[in-house]
Amino acid sequence: EDAPSAWPSTGSLLLMRALSHIFPVTDLRHVVVTPALMLLGQTVAQCPVRSLSDVVMGLFSSGLIIEYTKEAKRLAPESLAFIAGVLRLFAVDVEAATEVTPVPSFELAMRNANLSALRADAVEYGDCVGGSDEIDLLISIEKDKIDGEAMPTAILCTTLRLVEMIGKTYGGFLNNAEAEVFDEISRSLLSLKPQSKSSPLPKFVAAEVTKAAQSISSAASTSAGRLPLLRRSGATAGQLAIKSLAPRMEDPKRYAMSKDKGKSQRQAILDRNRREYKREHKAATRELRLDAAFIENERRKSKEKRDSEAREQRHKNFAWLEQEQATMNQQVRMGGGLLKGGGIGAAKAKARSGKIGIKKGGKLRN
């Protein structure tokens, strides 16, 4: 009887595989794809790896995550970490390589003797095939094929192909953060050491390692000066440009009204020109009428301003005249009291007092 496993069943994974062909995976949020992607990420990150079957299921789940996210260029760190952990299982010093496991899934991997001897199984399979350079191995999720002698080598080749695809998919789309994103995978590739003297990998596996390393290296290297890390890339010139819409222009010569049906071409052109002349005449008349009304309003405002100023000055003169008339009326009521002592007599009296008017001591002559 098979040991219990926390990983999804084969039917569940195949159902997850079908979701990407039924529902859109490029939507920012989707009621079906987004929960499925979160479930796959949690499965890859937390389900313990205890057997070779768990490694196969984890690789299949990681491939599904990459398939879900590659079109939208979204980053799934769980799948990258799991793939790096699988590569560490094939390291020369597997115990030292798995001490710093990227995800908790591989904490119990070294307790299984089959998982700790995966590199030895791959080397043994390479000796059996005689060092051929062209062997295409594929993993299978069928239980009877997982226990085959070629399965460890197939797992390593499939993982290296996934690494090569990751480098081609995400290279140049991570805002200059490729070096940090691919750091764990790069360390895992370096731990493989395919040309090791103690346990050299088969030639076809070494070729896959070279391809994967070149893909990650080209994706992480930048020719230009590296900018500070950004969460989102800046807007392109096309996104900043204002959208321009070309107006729909119709040829008036090709336009025909229903009233022109049944007429000859010459008569239709004549009637069309007559209608256009009427429209232009009405438009010109309307503009002239508006201009005349505006000019008349301005003229009236100017005249009203001038009249107001003249009226104000006239009212001011009337007020002064009324005040003078009131003073004269007051003098009449007082019997001429205000006019007493006026004339030359007043000047003589002031001269005698010597206060004002004639200089003191002076005399007036008759």
Coordinates of C-alpha atoms in Angstrom, one line a residue:
E1 CA 0.0 0.0 0.0
D2 CA 1.3 3.4 -0.9
A3 CA 2.4 5.7 1.9
P4 CA 0.1 8.7 2.5
S5 CA 1.1 11.9 0.7
A6 CA 0.1 15.5 1.2
W7 CA 0.5 16.2 -2.5
P8 CA -2.5 16.5 -4.8
S9 CA -3.6 13.4 -6.7
T10 CA -3.0 12.9 -10.4
G11 CA -6.6 13.7 -11.3
S12 CA -6.4 17.0 -9.4
L13 CA -3.2 18.1 -11.2
L14 CA -4.7 17.2 -14.5
L15 CA -7.8 19.3 -13.7
M16 CA -5.4 22.2 -12.8
R17 CA -3.7 21.6 -16.2
A18 CA -7.1 22.0 -17.9
L19 CA -7.9 25.3 -16.2
S20 CA -5.3 27.2 -18.1
H21 CA -7.0 26.1 -21.4
I22 CA -10.5 27.0 -20.3
F23 CA -10.1 30.3 -18.4
P24 CA -7.9 33.3 -19.2
V25 CA -4.6 33.3 -17.2
T26 CA -3.6 36.8 -18.1
D27 CA -6.3 38.5 -16.0
L28 CA -5.2 40.5 -13.0
R29 CA -7.7 38.6 -10.8
H30 CA -9.9 35.7 -11.9
V31 CA -12.4 33.9 -9.8
V32 CA -11.0 30.5 -10.9
V33 CA -7.4 30.9 -12.0
T34 CA -6.3 33.1 -9.1
P35 CA -7.4 30.7 -6.3
A36 CA -5.9 27.8 -8.3
L37 CA -2.6 29.6 -8.6
M38 CA -2.5 30.3 -4.9
L39 CA -3.3 26.7 -4.1
L40 CA -0.5 25.5 -6.3
G41 CA 2.0 27.9 -4.8
Q42 CA 1.0 26.8 -1.2
T43 CA 1.3 23.2 -2.3
V44 CA 4.8 23.6 -3.8
A45 CA 6.0 25.6 -0.8
Q46 CA 4.6 23.6 2.1
C47 CA 4.0 20.0 1.1
P48 CA 6.8 17.8 2.4
V49 CA 9.0 15.9 -0.1
R50 CA 9.4 12.3 1.2
S51 CA 9.6 10.2 -2.0
L52 CA 10.4 10.3 -5.6
S53 CA 6.7 10.5 -6.4
D54 CA 6.5 13.8 -4.4
V55 CA 9.4 15.2 -6.4
V56 CA 7.6 14.4 -9.7
M57 CA 4.3 15.9 -8.4
G58 CA 6.2 19.0 -7.3
L59 CA 7.8 19.5 -10.6
F60 CA 4.5 19.0 -12.4
S61 CA 2.9 21.7 -10.1
S62 CA 5.9 24.0 -10.7
G63 CA 5.4 23.6 -14.4
L64 CA 1.7 24.5 -14.0
I65 CA 2.6 27.6 -12.1
I66 CA 5.0 28.7 -14.8
E67 CA 2.4 28.0 -17.4
Y68 CA -0.1 30.1 -15.6
T69 CA 2.3 33.1 -15.2
K70 CA 4.5 33.2 -18.2
E71 CA 2.1 35.0 -20.6
A72 CA 1.5 37.8 -18.1
K73 CA 5.2 37.8 -17.1
R74 CA 4.3 37.4 -13.4
L75 CA 6.8 36.0 -11.0
A76 CA 6.1 32.9 -9.0
P77 CA 8.9 32.5 -6.4
E78 CA 7.5 29.2 -5.0
S79 CA 8.1 27.4 -8.3
L80 CA 11.6 28.9 -8.7
A81 CA 12.5 27.9 -5.1
F82 CA 11.2 24.3 -5.6
I83 CA 13.1 23.9 -8.9
A84 CA 16.3 25.1 -7.1
G85 CA 15.6 22.6 -4.3
V86 CA 15.3 19.7 -6.9
L87 CA 18.6 20.7 -8.4
R88 CA 20.3 20.6 -5.0
L89 CA 19.2 16.9 -4.7
F90 CA 21.6 16.1 -7.5
A91 CA 24.6 18.1 -6.1
V92 CA 27.9 16.4 -5.5
D93 CA 27.7 17.1 -1.8
V94 CA 23.9 16.7 -1.4
E95 CA 23.9 16.9 2.4
A96 CA 25.7 20.3 2.4
A97 CA 23.6 21.6 -0.5
T98 CA 20.3 20.7 1.1
E99 CA 21.2 22.2 4.5
V100 CA 20.1 25.7 3.2
T101 CA 16.9 24.5 1.6
P102 CA 15.0 27.3 -0.3
V103 CA 11.6 26.0 0.8
P104 CA 10.4 24.0 3.7
S105 CA 9.3 21.2 1.4
F106 CA 12.8 19.6 1.3
E107 CA 13.5 19.6 5.1
L108 CA 12.6 15.9 5.3
A109 CA 14.1 14.9 1.9
M110 CA 17.4 13.6 3.3
R111 CA 15.6 11.0 5.5
N112 CA 14.8 9.1 2.4
A113 CA 17.6 7.0 1.0
N114 CA 16.3 7.1 -2.5
L115 CA 16.3 10.9 -2.6
S116 CA 19.9 11.1 -1.1
A117 CA 21.2 8.9 -3.9
L118 CA 19.6 10.5 -6.9
R119 CA 22.9 11.7 -8.4
A120 CA 24.3 8.2 -8.1
D121 CA 21.3 6.8 -9.9
A122 CA 21.7 9.3 -12.7
V123 CA 25.4 8.5 -13.1
E124 CA 24.6 4.8 -13.1
Y125 CA 21.9 5.3 -15.8
G126 CA 24.5 7.2 -17.9
D127 CA 26.9 4.3 -17.7
C128 CA 24.1 2.0 -18.8
V129 CA 23.3 3.9 -21.9
G130 CA 26.9 4.1 -22.9
G131 CA 27.5 7.9 -22.8
S132 CA 25.1 8.7 -25.7
D133 CA 24.7 12.4 -26.5
E134 CA 21.1 12.4 -27.7
I135 CA 18.7 10.9 -25.2
D136 CA 15.3 12.6 -24.7
L137 CA 13.9 11.7 -21.2
L138 CA 10.5 12.8 -20.0
I139 CA 9.0 12.4 -16.6
S140 CA 5.6 10.7 -16.1
I141 CA 3.1 11.0 -13.3
E142 CA 2.0 7.4 -13.7
K143 CA 2.9 5.4 -10.6
D144 CA 4.3 2.4 -12.5
K145 CA 6.8 4.6 -14.4
I146 CA 8.0 6.7 -11.4
D147 CA 9.9 3.7 -10.0
G148 CA 11.8 3.1 -13.2
E149 CA 15.6 3.3 -13.3
A150 CA 15.5 6.3 -15.8
M151 CA 13.2 8.4 -13.6
P152 CA 16.0 10.2 -11.6
T153 CA 17.8 11.2 -14.8
A154 CA 14.5 12.2 -16.4
I155 CA 13.7 14.4 -13.3
L156 CA 17.1 16.2 -13.6
C157 CA 16.7 16.8 -17.4
T158 CA 13.2 18.1 -17.0
T159 CA 14.3 20.4 -14.2
L160 CA 17.1 21.8 -16.3
R161 CA 14.7 22.3 -19.2
L162 CA 12.4 24.2 -16.9
V163 CA 15.3 26.4 -15.8
E164 CA 16.2 27.1 -19.4
M165 CA 12.6 28.1 -20.1
I166 CA 12.5 30.3 -17.0
G167 CA 15.5 32.2 -18.2
K168 CA 14.0 32.8 -21.6
T169 CA 10.6 33.8 -20.3
Y170 CA 11.5 36.2 -17.5
G171 CA 14.8 37.6 -18.8
G172 CA 14.4 41.3 -19.4
F173 CA 11.0 41.6 -17.8
L174 CA 11.9 41.9 -14.1
N175 CA 13.0 45.5 -13.9
N176 CA 16.8 44.7 -13.6
A177 CA 16.1 42.3 -10.7
E178 CA 17.1 39.1 -12.6
A179 CA 20.3 38.7 -10.6
E180 CA 18.4 38.5 -7.3
V181 CA 15.5 36.4 -8.7
F182 CA 17.8 33.8 -10.3
D183 CA 20.4 33.8 -7.5
E184 CA 19.1 30.6 -5.8
I185 CA 18.9 28.8 -9.1
S186 CA 22.4 29.9 -10.1
R187 CA 23.8 28.5 -6.8
S188 CA 21.9 25.3 -7.4
L189 CA 23.4 25.0 -10.9
L190 CA 26.9 25.6 -9.5
S191 CA 26.4 22.8 -7.0
L192 CA 25.8 20.2 -9.8
K193 CA 29.4 20.2 -11.0
P194 CA 28.8 18.0 -14.0
Q195 CA 32.5 17.4 -14.7
S196 CA 33.2 16.2 -11.2
K197 CA 35.9 13.5 -11.1
S198 CA 34.2 11.5 -8.4
S199 CA 30.7 11.3 -10.0
P200 CA 30.6 12.9 -13.5
L201 CA 27.1 13.3 -15.0
P202 CA 26.3 11.8 -18.4
K203 CA 27.1 13.8 -21.5
F204 CA 23.5 14.6 -22.4
V205 CA 22.8 15.7 -18.9
A206 CA 25.9 17.9 -18.9
A207 CA 24.7 19.5 -22.1
E208 CA 21.4 20.3 -20.5
V209 CA 23.2 21.8 -17.6
T210 CA 25.2 24.0 -20.0
K211 CA 22.1 25.2 -21.8
A212 CA 20.3 26.0 -18.5
A213 CA 23.4 27.9 -17.2
Q214 CA 23.7 29.9 -20.4
S215 CA 20.0 30.8 -20.3
I216 CA 20.2 32.0 -16.7
S217 CA 23.5 33.9 -17.3
S218 CA 22.1 35.7 -20.3
A219 CA 18.9 36.6 -18.5
A220 CA 20.8 37.9 -15.4
S221 CA 23.5 39.9 -17.2
T222 CA 22.9 43.5 -18.2
S223 CA 25.0 45.3 -20.8
A224 CA 24.1 48.8 -19.7
G225 CA 24.5 50.4 -16.3
R226 CA 22.1 48.9 -13.8
L227 CA 19.4 51.1 -12.4
P228 CA 18.0 50.9 -8.9
L229 CA 15.4 48.2 -8.5
L230 CA 11.9 49.2 -9.3
R231 CA 8.7 47.4 -8.5
R232 CA 7.1 48.6 -11.8
S233 CA 8.8 49.8 -14.9
G234 CA 8.3 53.3 -16.1
A235 CA 5.7 54.2 -18.7
T236 CA 6.8 53.9 -22.3
A237 CA 6.7 56.8 -24.8
G238 CA 3.6 55.1 -26.4
Q239 CA 1.8 55.0 -23.0
L240 CA 2.6 58.7 -22.3
A241 CA 1.6 59.9 -25.8
I242 CA -1.9 61.5 -26.1
K243 CA -4.1 59.4 -28.2
S244 CA -5.0 61.2 -31.4
L245 CA -8.1 60.4 -33.3
A246 CA -8.4 61.2 -37.0
P247 CA -11.7 62.9 -37.8
R248 CA -14.0 61.2 -40.2
M249 CA -14.1 63.2 -43.4
E250 CA -16.7 62.7 -46.0
D251 CA -16.5 63.8 -49.5
P252 CA -19.4 66.2 -50.1
K253 CA -19.4 65.4 -53.8
R254 CA -20.3 61.8 -53.0
Y255 CA -23.0 62.7 -50.6
A256 CA -26.5 62.4 -51.9
M257 CA -29.7 63.3 -50.2
S258 CA -33.0 61.5 -50.6
K259 CA -34.5 64.5 -52.3
D260 CA -31.9 64.2 -55.1
K261 CA -33.1 60.8 -56.1
G262 CA -34.4 60.6 -59.6
K263 CA -32.6 63.7 -60.8
S264 CA -29.9 64.0 -63.4
Q265 CA -26.4 64.5 -62.2
R266 CA -26.3 68.1 -63.5
Q267 CA -29.5 68.9 -61.7
A268 CA -28.4 67.2 -58.5
I269 CA -25.2 69.2 -58.5
L270 CA -27.1 72.4 -59.2
D271 CA -29.5 71.8 -56.3
R272 CA -26.7 70.8 -54.0
N273 CA -24.8 74.1 -54.7
R274 CA -28.0 76.0 -54.2
R275 CA -28.5 74.5 -50.8
E276 CA -24.9 75.1 -49.9
Y277 CA -25.3 78.7 -51.0
K278 CA -28.4 79.1 -48.8
R279 CA -26.6 77.6 -45.8
E280 CA -23.7 79.9 -46.3
H281 CA -26.0 83.0 -46.8
K282 CA -27.9 82.2 -43.6
A283 CA -24.7 81.7 -41.7
A284 CA -23.2 85.0 -42.9
T285 CA -26.5 86.8 -42.1
R286 CA -26.5 85.3 -38.6
E287 CA -22.9 86.4 -38.0
L288 CA -23.7 89.9 -39.3
R289 CA -26.7 90.1 -37.0
L290 CA -24.7 89.1 -34.0
D291 CA -22.0 91.6 -34.8
A292 CA -24.5 94.4 -35.3
A293 CA -26.1 93.6 -31.9
F294 CA -22.8 93.6 -30.2
I295 CA -21.7 96.9 -31.8
E296 CA -25.1 98.5 -30.8
N297 CA -24.7 97.3 -27.2
E298 CA -21.2 98.8 -27.0
R299 CA -22.4 102.1 -28.5
R300 CA -25.2 102.3 -26.0
K301 CA -22.9 101.6 -23.1
S302 CA -20.5 104.3 -24.2
K303 CA -23.3 106.9 -24.6
E304 CA -24.8 105.9 -21.2
K305 CA -21.4 106.5 -19.6
R306 CA -21.0 109.9 -21.2
D307 CA -24.5 111.0 -20.3
S308 CA -24.0 109.8 -16.7
E309 CA -20.9 111.9 -16.3
A310 CA -22.6 115.0 -17.8
R311 CA -25.7 114.4 -15.6
E312 CA -23.5 114.2 -12.5
Q313 CA -21.7 117.5 -13.3
R314 CA -25.1 119.2 -14.0
H315 CA -26.5 118.0 -10.7
K316 CA -23.4 119.3 -8.9
N317 CA -23.9 122.8 -10.5
F318 CA -27.6 122.7 -9.5
A319 CA -26.7 122.0 -5.9
W320 CA -24.3 124.9 -5.8
L321 CA -26.8 127.3 -7.3
E322 CA -29.4 126.2 -4.8
Q323 CA -27.0 126.8 -1.9
E324 CA -26.3 130.3 -3.1
Q325 CA -30.0 131.0 -3.5
A326 CA -30.6 129.8 0.0
T327 CA -28.0 132.2 1.3
M328 CA -29.5 135.1 -0.5
N329 CA -33.0 134.2 0.8
Q330 CA -31.5 134.1 4.4
Q331 CA -30.1 137.6 3.9
V332 CA -33.5 138.9 2.8
R333 CA -35.2 137.4 5.8
M334 CA -32.7 139.1 8.1
G335 CA -33.4 142.6 6.6
G336 CA -30.0 142.9 5.1
G337 CA -28.2 142.4 8.4
L338 CA -25.5 140.4 6.8
L339 CA -24.8 143.2 4.3
K340 CA -24.5 146.1 6.9
G341 CA -21.1 147.8 7.2
G342 CA -20.0 146.8 3.8
G343 CA -18.4 149.0 1.1
I344 CA -15.7 151.6 1.6
G345 CA -16.9 152.4 5.1
A346 CA -15.7 149.0 6.4
A347 CA -12.3 149.6 4.8
K348 CA -12.0 153.0 6.5
A349 CA -12.9 151.6 9.9
K350 CA -10.2 148.8 9.5
A351 CA -7.7 151.4 8.4
R352 CA -8.3 153.4 11.6
S353 CA -7.8 150.4 13.8
G354 CA -4.8 149.4 11.9
K355 CA -5.7 145.7 12.1
I356 CA -5.9 144.6 8.5
G357 CA -6.2 146.1 5.1
I358 CA -4.3 149.4 4.9
K359 CA -0.9 149.6 6.5
K360 CA -1.0 151.0 10.1
G361 CA -0.5 154.8 10.1
G362 CA -1.5 155.2 6.5
K363 CA -4.1 157.5 5.2
L364 CA -6.7 157.2 2.5
R365 CA -7.1 160.1 0.1
N366 CA -10.3 161.2 -1.5

